[in-house]
């Protein structure tokens, strides 16, 4: 090679090395900047200032669309809730999967129309489509912030407005106002019954506001028989365990429906995810709140962290599994699925027993073969047993929140059902 060619080659190599160095320094610098923005949990995200946004929507709820240009990443993640249409894209029908409920819930609406919960985007479509009867506006309590604002403007009378009249005035599915009022970033408990039950507990630092924001709906509740207002069967974290809830309903003689076969006034439990996660025996209740496991941190294109508003299973959040759960769990999915399988198997055993109680009790009533005293006792056992079973059956984590509490409840249900069967022999 002559000298000239050598010089050119050296130049080329020199320039190439320089380019590589500049780029790698830039990448490292970017990575360092990105890493410096990494946060280890949702509560470490800096809360941005709230922009001044006015709305002319009825009842004053600023809609998610109206906030979208100020919080584009959060809005985009919130919109993804519409991707949750059921496990594996198919919405399960519990009536088909668990035919026992046709007998146990009869004649209540859930005995013929009861499907798996799906994403928050669908609440208003779902309530319009269900064939379960819904005469009053109180059914909208957990479906739309427009109704929440209606209650906050009008007072509890709003709960007893005719359903169709109220439905005509609402249009926003669960969104920003539900958990933040009109101040995104700050948690505001907008549902009156939850604010009453939990404001003191939050102030005393006993429970995170983030979790209470979910507990506005993911709880056991009932409608006041007189005012029709939505209420919780407890007023603190000290009396929200299944035993106390049952005692509360028994003391007031409350029933959601009367079973067709037996004439027993029954309690229908509803999605007590808050009560299981914060109940006795929960492994992680002191460490993680609902948002830590069901939202988590995401990063925008510039590497800035934001609270992921796609509410989903932790098993479907690879970032969360990688950065947090895998510190201790080698295979979280396998553990969760095995807990759920055990709980489901026990649920099925107990519901079969409850069907036996239902049928034998109906027969005993028809044949008039029990004393008034024994009959009353069996009816109470039937009611209590079904409540403990239902508390687990309708809970959406299927035991994952608190396997110990779920299995304990099923054991209680089984014991009570066996006691009833003993008296029905
Ligand atoms: C205003 C009421 C309300 C609030 C507040 C609320 N949810 Fe929900 N959530 C619902 C309803 C109702 C459904 C079922 C929707 C359907 O099936 O149409 C649901 C569904 C879900 C689902 C999907 C369930 C499934 O099986 O796929 C998840 C996950 C969830 N919510 C988590 C949360 C978390 C976490 C919070 C708090 C950050 C929260 N929700 C706050 C009412 C609420
Ligand atoms: C179901 C309840 C729920 C809904 C609906 C909801 N959020 Fe949030 N949001 C939360 C929770 C929980 C946090 C975490 C707060 C904490 O840990 O203190 C949060 C955090 C935030 C933050 C602060 C963190 C960050 O990333 O900047 C902002 C801003 C925010 N939300 C905006 C919104 C907007 C805008 C909407 C509507 C598109 C919305 N939220 C809908 C529950 C909700
Ligand atoms: C510091 C260690 C540690 C971390 C981090 C951790 N876990 Fe756990 N987790 C445990 C232990 C210990 C148990 C109890 C397991 C047992 O009994 O075998 C457990 C149990 C569980 C259970 C079952 C609860 C029950 O009632 O049976 C679930 C669900 C769970 N973890 C989810 C998570 C999720 C989701 C994350 C990430 C956000 C996480 N864990 C992070 C240590 C951890
Ligand atoms: C330690 C993590 C953890 C915490 C904290 C937690 N959950 Fe869960 N949750 C789970 C797991 C695991 C499942 C089961 C997910 C699955 O089946 O894929 C679950 C399931 C659910 C479901 C059904 C969703 C689905 O995709 O099947 C809802 C709704 C829910 N939780 C609400 C809540 C609420 C409300 C809170 C707070 C009171 C809460 N969770 C706290 C781990 C957690």
Short mmCIF file of N, CA and C and ligand atoms in Angstrom, two decimals, residues 283-284 288 293 314 320 324-325 327-329 332 335-336 339 399-404, ligand 3:
data_model
loop_
_atom_site.label_atom_id
_atom_site.label_comp_id
_atom_site.label_asym_id
_atom_site.label_seq_id
_atom_site.Cartn_x
_atom_site.Cartn_y
_atom_site.Cartn_z
N UNK A 283 -50.69 -10.90 52.72
CA UNK A 283 -49.22 -10.89 52.82
C UNK A 283 -48.65 -9.49 52.56
N UNK A 284 -49.18 -8.79 51.56
CA UNK A 284 -48.53 -7.56 51.09
C UNK A 284 -49.22 -6.27 51.49
N UNK A 288 -47.71 -2.83 49.57
CA UNK A 288 -48.23 -2.35 48.29
C UNK A 288 -49.68 -1.91 48.42
N UNK A 293 -49.85 -2.62 42.37
CA UNK A 293 -49.98 -3.90 41.66
C UNK A 293 -50.81 -3.79 40.38
N UNK A 314 -51.45 -7.76 37.62
CA UNK A 314 -49.98 -7.62 37.67
C UNK A 314 -49.29 -8.62 36.74
N UNK A 320 -43.63 -4.23 35.65
CA UNK A 320 -43.81 -4.40 37.10
C UNK A 320 -43.19 -5.72 37.58
N UNK A 324 -40.06 -5.24 40.06
CA UNK A 324 -40.49 -5.32 41.46
C UNK A 324 -40.72 -6.76 41.93
N UNK A 325 -41.69 -7.43 41.35
CA UNK A 325 -42.13 -8.72 41.90
C UNK A 325 -41.05 -9.79 41.80
N UNK A 327 -38.06 -9.68 42.32
CA UNK A 327 -37.06 -9.67 43.40
C UNK A 327 -37.28 -10.87 44.32
N UNK A 328 -38.51 -11.30 44.48
CA UNK A 328 -38.80 -12.43 45.37
C UNK A 328 -39.51 -13.58 44.67
N UNK A 329 -40.34 -13.28 43.67
CA UNK A 329 -41.14 -14.34 43.04
C UNK A 329 -40.45 -14.84 41.77
N UNK A 332 -44.35 -15.87 39.50
CA UNK A 332 -45.56 -15.35 40.16
C UNK A 332 -46.83 -15.94 39.52
N UNK A 335 -47.66 -19.33 40.82
CA UNK A 335 -48.17 -19.29 42.20
C UNK A 335 -49.62 -18.81 42.23
N UNK A 336 -49.87 -17.72 41.49
CA UNK A 336 -51.23 -17.16 41.47
C UNK A 336 -52.23 -18.19 40.92
N UNK A 339 -52.98 -20.90 43.49
CA UNK A 339 -53.90 -20.41 44.54
C UNK A 339 -55.32 -20.39 43.99
N UNK A 399 -59.02 -15.35 45.06
CA UNK A 399 -58.17 -15.89 46.13
C UNK A 399 -56.78 -15.31 46.16
N UNK A 400 -56.32 -14.69 45.06
CA UNK A 400 -54.93 -14.22 44.98
C UNK A 400 -54.65 -13.09 45.99
N UNK A 401 -55.65 -12.28 46.32
CA UNK A 401 -55.42 -11.18 47.26
C UNK A 401 -55.09 -11.66 48.65
N UNK A 402 -55.68 -12.78 49.04
CA UNK A 402 -55.56 -13.21 50.42
C UNK A 402 -56.06 -14.65 50.50
N UNK A 403 -55.17 -15.57 50.12
CA UNK A 403 -55.60 -16.97 50.00
C UNK A 403 -56.09 -17.50 51.34
N UNK A 404 -55.43 -17.03 52.42
CA UNK A 404 -55.81 -17.52 53.75
C UNK A 404 -57.25 -17.13 54.09
C1 LIG B 3 -39.76 -8.86 49.35
C2 LIG B 3 -40.23 -10.07 48.73
C3 LIG B 3 -41.50 -9.95 47.88
C4 LIG B 3 -41.76 -9.09 46.83
C5 LIG B 3 -40.85 -8.00 46.26
C6 LIG B 3 -43.07 -9.44 46.32
N1 LIG B 3 -43.60 -10.49 47.03
FE1 LIG B 3 -45.41 -11.34 46.77
N2 LIG B 3 -45.09 -12.62 48.33
C7 LIG B 3 -43.91 -12.66 49.07
C8 LIG B 3 -44.04 -13.71 50.09
C9 LIG B 3 -42.99 -14.09 51.10
C10 LIG B 3 -45.32 -14.28 49.91
C11 LIG B 3 -45.95 -15.44 50.70
C12 LIG B 3 -45.68 -16.66 49.86
C13 LIG B 3 -45.93 -17.95 50.52
O1 LIG B 3 -46.66 -18.00 51.51
O2 LIG B 3 -45.39 -18.92 49.96
C14 LIG B 3 -45.93 -13.58 48.79
C15 LIG B 3 -47.21 -13.86 48.32
C16 LIG B 3 -47.80 -13.21 47.25
C17 LIG B 3 -49.13 -13.50 46.75
C18 LIG B 3 -50.09 -14.54 47.31
C19 LIG B 3 -50.82 -13.99 48.48
C20 LIG B 3 -51.66 -14.98 49.20
O3 LIG B 3 -52.54 -14.55 49.96
O4 LIG B 3 -51.47 -16.20 49.07
C21 LIG B 3 -49.35 -12.67 45.68
C22 LIG B 3 -50.60 -12.60 44.82
C23 LIG B 3 -48.16 -11.86 45.53
N3 LIG B 3 -47.24 -12.22 46.50
C24 LIG B 3 -48.02 -10.90 44.55
C25 LIG B 3 -46.89 -10.08 44.41
C26 LIG B 3 -46.78 -9.06 43.39
C27 LIG B 3 -47.81 -8.73 42.34
C28 LIG B 3 -45.54 -8.49 43.57
C29 LIG B 3 -44.93 -7.34 42.79
C30 LIG B 3 -45.68 -6.09 42.76
C31 LIG B 3 -44.93 -9.12 44.73
N4 LIG B 3 -45.77 -10.10 45.20
C32 LIG B 3 -43.69 -8.79 45.26
C33 LIG B 3 -42.80 -11.88 48.92
C34 LIG B 3 -42.66 -10.84 47.98
#
